[in-house]
Coordinates of C-alpha atoms in Angstrom, one line a residue:
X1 CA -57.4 77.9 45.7
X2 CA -54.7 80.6 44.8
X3 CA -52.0 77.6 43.7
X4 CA -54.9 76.1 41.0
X5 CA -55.8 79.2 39.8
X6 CA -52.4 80.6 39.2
X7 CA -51.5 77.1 37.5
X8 CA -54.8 77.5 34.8
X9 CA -53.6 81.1 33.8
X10 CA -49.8 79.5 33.5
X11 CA -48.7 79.0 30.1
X12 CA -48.5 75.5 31.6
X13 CA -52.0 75.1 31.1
X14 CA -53.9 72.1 28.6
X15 CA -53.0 74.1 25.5
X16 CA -49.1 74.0 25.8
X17 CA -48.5 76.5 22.7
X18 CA -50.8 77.7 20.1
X19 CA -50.6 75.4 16.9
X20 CA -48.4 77.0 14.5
X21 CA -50.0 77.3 11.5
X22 CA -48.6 77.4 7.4
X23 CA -50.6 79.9 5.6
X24 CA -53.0 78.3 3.2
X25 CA -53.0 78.9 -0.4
X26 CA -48.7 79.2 -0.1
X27 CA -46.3 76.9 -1.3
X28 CA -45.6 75.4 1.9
X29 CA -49.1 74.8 2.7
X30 CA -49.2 72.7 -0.7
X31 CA -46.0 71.0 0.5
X32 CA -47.8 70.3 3.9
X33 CA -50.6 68.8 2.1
X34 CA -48.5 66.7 -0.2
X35 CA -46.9 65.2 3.2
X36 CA -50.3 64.4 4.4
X37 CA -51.3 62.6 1.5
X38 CA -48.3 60.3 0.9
X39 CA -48.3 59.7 4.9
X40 CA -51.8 58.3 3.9
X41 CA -50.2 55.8 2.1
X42 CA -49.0 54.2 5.1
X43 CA -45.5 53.9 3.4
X44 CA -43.1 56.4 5.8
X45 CA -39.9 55.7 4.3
X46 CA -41.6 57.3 0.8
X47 CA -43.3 59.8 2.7
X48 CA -40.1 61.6 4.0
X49 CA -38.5 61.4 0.4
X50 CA -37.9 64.9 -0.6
X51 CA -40.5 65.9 -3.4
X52 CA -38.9 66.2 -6.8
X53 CA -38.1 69.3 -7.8
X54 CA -38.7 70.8 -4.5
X55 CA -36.1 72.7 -2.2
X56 CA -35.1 70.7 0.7
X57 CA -34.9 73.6 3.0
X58 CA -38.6 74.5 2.6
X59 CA -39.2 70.7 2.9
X60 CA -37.3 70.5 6.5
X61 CA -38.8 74.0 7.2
X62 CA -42.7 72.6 6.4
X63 CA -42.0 69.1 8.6
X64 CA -40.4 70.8 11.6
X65 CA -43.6 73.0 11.8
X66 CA -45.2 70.1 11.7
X67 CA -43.6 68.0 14.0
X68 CA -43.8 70.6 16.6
X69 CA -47.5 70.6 16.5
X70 CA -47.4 67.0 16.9
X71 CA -45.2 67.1 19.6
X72 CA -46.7 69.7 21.5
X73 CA -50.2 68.1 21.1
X74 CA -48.8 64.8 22.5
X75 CA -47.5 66.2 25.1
X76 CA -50.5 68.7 26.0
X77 CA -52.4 65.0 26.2
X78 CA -49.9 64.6 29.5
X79 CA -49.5 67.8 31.4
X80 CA -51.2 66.5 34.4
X81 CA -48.5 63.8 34.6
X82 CA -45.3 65.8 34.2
X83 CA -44.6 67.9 37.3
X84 CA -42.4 69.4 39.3
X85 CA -42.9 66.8 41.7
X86 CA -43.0 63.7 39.4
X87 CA -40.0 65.1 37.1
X88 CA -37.9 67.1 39.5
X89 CA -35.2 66.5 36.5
X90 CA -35.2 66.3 32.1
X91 CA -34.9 62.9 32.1
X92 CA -34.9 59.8 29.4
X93 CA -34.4 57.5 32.0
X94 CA -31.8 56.7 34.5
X95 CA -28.9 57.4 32.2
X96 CA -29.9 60.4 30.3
X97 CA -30.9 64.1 31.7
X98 CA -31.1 67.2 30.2
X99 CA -29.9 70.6 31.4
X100 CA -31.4 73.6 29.4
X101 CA -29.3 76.2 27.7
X102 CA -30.6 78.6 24.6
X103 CA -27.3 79.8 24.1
X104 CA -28.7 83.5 24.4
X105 CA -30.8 84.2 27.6
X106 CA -29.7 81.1 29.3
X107 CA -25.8 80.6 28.5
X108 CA -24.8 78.0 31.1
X109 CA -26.7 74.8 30.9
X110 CA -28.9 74.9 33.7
X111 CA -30.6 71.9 35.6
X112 CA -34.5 72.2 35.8
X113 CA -37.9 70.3 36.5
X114 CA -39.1 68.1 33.4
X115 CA -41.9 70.6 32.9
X116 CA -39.7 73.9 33.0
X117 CA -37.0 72.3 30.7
X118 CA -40.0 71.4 28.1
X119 CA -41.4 74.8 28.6
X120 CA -38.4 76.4 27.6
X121 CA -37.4 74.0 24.7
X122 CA -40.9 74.6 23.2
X123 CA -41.0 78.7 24.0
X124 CA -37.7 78.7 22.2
X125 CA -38.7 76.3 19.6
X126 CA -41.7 78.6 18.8
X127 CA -40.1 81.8 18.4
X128 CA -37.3 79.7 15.8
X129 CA -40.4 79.0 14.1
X130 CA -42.0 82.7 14.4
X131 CA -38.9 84.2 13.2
X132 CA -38.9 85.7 9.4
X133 CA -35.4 85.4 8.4
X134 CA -35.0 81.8 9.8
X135 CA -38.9 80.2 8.8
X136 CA -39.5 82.6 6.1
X137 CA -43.1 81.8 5.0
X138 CA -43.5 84.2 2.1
X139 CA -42.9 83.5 -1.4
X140 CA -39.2 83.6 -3.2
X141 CA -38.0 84.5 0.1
X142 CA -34.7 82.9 0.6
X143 CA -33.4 80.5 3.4
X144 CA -30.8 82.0 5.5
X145 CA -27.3 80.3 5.0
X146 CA -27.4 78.7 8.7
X147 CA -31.1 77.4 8.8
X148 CA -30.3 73.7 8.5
X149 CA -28.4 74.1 11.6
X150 CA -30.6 75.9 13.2
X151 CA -33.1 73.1 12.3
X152 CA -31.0 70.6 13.5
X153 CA -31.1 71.8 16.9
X154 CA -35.1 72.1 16.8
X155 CA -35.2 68.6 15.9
X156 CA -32.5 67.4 18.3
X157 CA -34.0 69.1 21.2
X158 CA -37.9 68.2 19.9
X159 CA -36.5 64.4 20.2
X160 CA -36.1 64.9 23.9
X161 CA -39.4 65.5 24.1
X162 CA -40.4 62.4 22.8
X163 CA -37.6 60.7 25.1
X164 CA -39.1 61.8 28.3
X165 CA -42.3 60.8 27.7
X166 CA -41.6 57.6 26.8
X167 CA -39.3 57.2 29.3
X168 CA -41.1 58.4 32.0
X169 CA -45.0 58.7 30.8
X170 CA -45.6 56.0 28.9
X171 CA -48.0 54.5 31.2
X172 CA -50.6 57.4 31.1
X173 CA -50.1 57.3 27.2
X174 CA -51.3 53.6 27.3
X175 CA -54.6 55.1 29.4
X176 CA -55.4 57.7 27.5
X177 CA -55.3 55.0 24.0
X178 CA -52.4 57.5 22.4
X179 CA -49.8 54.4 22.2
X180 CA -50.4 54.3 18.5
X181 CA -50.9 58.0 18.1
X182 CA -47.0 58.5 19.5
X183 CA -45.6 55.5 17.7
X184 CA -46.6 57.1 14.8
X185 CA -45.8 60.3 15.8
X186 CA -42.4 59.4 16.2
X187 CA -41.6 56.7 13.6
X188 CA -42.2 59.7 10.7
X189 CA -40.1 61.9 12.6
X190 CA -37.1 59.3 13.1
X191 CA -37.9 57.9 9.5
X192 CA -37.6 61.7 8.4
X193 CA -33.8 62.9 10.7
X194 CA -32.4 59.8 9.7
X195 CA -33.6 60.4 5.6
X196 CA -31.5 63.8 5.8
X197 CA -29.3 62.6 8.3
X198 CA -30.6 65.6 10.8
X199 CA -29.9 64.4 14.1
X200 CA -26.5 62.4 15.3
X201 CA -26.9 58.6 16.5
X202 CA -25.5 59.9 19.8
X203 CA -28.4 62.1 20.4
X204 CA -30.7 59.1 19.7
X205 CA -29.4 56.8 21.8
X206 CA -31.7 57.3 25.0
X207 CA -34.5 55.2 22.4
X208 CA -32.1 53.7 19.9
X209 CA -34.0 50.0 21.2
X210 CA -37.0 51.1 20.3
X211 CA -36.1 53.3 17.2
X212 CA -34.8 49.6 15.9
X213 CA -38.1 48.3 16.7
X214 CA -40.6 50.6 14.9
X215 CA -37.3 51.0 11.8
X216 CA -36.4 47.1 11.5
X217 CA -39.7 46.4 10.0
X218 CA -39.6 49.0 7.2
X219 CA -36.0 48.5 5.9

C-alpha cells in the first residue's frame, strides 16, 4: 500500500530526529554528565542551579540539547496518535493553537496539522542546534552575542510540544506507562526556564494548572 510505504520513508516515521549528541571527552559533555548526576539526586530545583564557576550560556546551550532529545523521544513514543486527521490544528486545548512561522522560509504564520507544525518546530530546532556559530561545541569557542535569544525561542517553541501532548495525547501516554517519564520530563525543564527566567508566564499559560501542581510541592 503506496500511502503506508510513503509514510515509513517520511521523516515522520518512529525515529522523529536523530538524537543530537555532545561530543564526549568535551567540556559540555562533562557539563551533561554533571546534570545527570545531580538530577539523580531527585532534587530538581538544585539540579538546574548553574554550576559554579561555569558559563551560563554553555549551561543553557548543554540542557537545550538535552531537552530536545527528551522531547523528541517523548513524542516519537506517540506518532501513531498525532495525525493529520486527529490534530488537523497545533493545539493546547480549546483555547490555545499554534500557527508556524521560522521567520526565514516561512515569514507569515501559517496554520498547519499538529504533526506538520511539530515537524517543522523540531527540523528547525535541529538545525539551531547543528549550527556552529549559534551551538558552538568546540573548545574556547565563544557564544554569539544573540544566543540566549535564540535559545529562548527553542525553549518557547519546545514547550508547545509538551502542551499538545498533554493537551491532546495524554491518554495514549497513560497506555504506554510514560505518565511519569513526561512528568519528569517536563518538571526539569519548567524548574530549569523559570531558574533563568527563559520563557514568559504568558507562553506558559496553556499548562500553568499543572506547572502549579508538579512546582507547589518543591518550593
Amino acid at each position: 500500500n503506496a500511502s503506508s510505504l510513503f509514510h515509513s520513508g517520511s521523516r515522520s516515521s518512529k525515529t522523529f530526529k536523530p538524537k543530537k549528541n555532545i561530543p564526549e571527552g568535551s567540556h559540555q559533555y562533562e557539563l551533561l554528565k554533571h546534570a545527570e548526576a545531580t538530577l539523580g539526586s531527585g532534587n530538581l530545583r538544585m539540579a538546574v542551579m548553574l554550576p559554579e564557576g561555569e558559563d551560563l550560556n554553555e549551561w543553557v546551550a548543554v540542557n537545550t540539547v538535552d531537552f530536545f532529545n527528551q522531547i523528541n523521544m517523548l513524542y516519537g513514543t506517540i506518532t501513531d496518535f498525532c495525525t493529520e486527521e486527529s490534530c488537523p490544528v497545533m493545539s493546547a486545548g480549546p483555547k490555545y493553537e499554534y500557527h508556524w512561522a521560522d521567520g526565514t522560509n516561512i515569514k507569515k504564520p501559517i496554520k498547519c496539522s499538529a504533526p506538520k507544525y511539530i515537524d517543522y518546530l523540531m527540523t528547525w530546532v535541529q538545525d539551531q542546534l547543528d549550527d556552529e556559530t549559534l551551538f558552538p561545541s568546540k573548545i574556547g569557542v565563544p557564544f554569539p552575542k544573540n544566543f540566549m535569544s535564540v535559545a529562548k525561542t527553542i525553549l518557547k517553541r519546545l514547550f508547545r510540544v509538551y502542551a499538545h501532548i498533554y493537551h491532546q495525547h495524554f491518554d495514549p501516554v497513560i497506555q504506554l506507562q510514560e505518565e511519569a517519564h513526561l512528568n519528569t520530563s517536563f518538571k526539569h525543564f519548567i524548574f530549569f526556564v523559570q531558574e533563568f527566567n527563559l520563557i514568559d508566564r504568558r507562553e506558559l499559560a496553556p499548562l500553568q494548572e499543572l506547572i502549579e501542581k508538579l512546582t507547589s510541592k518543591d518550593r
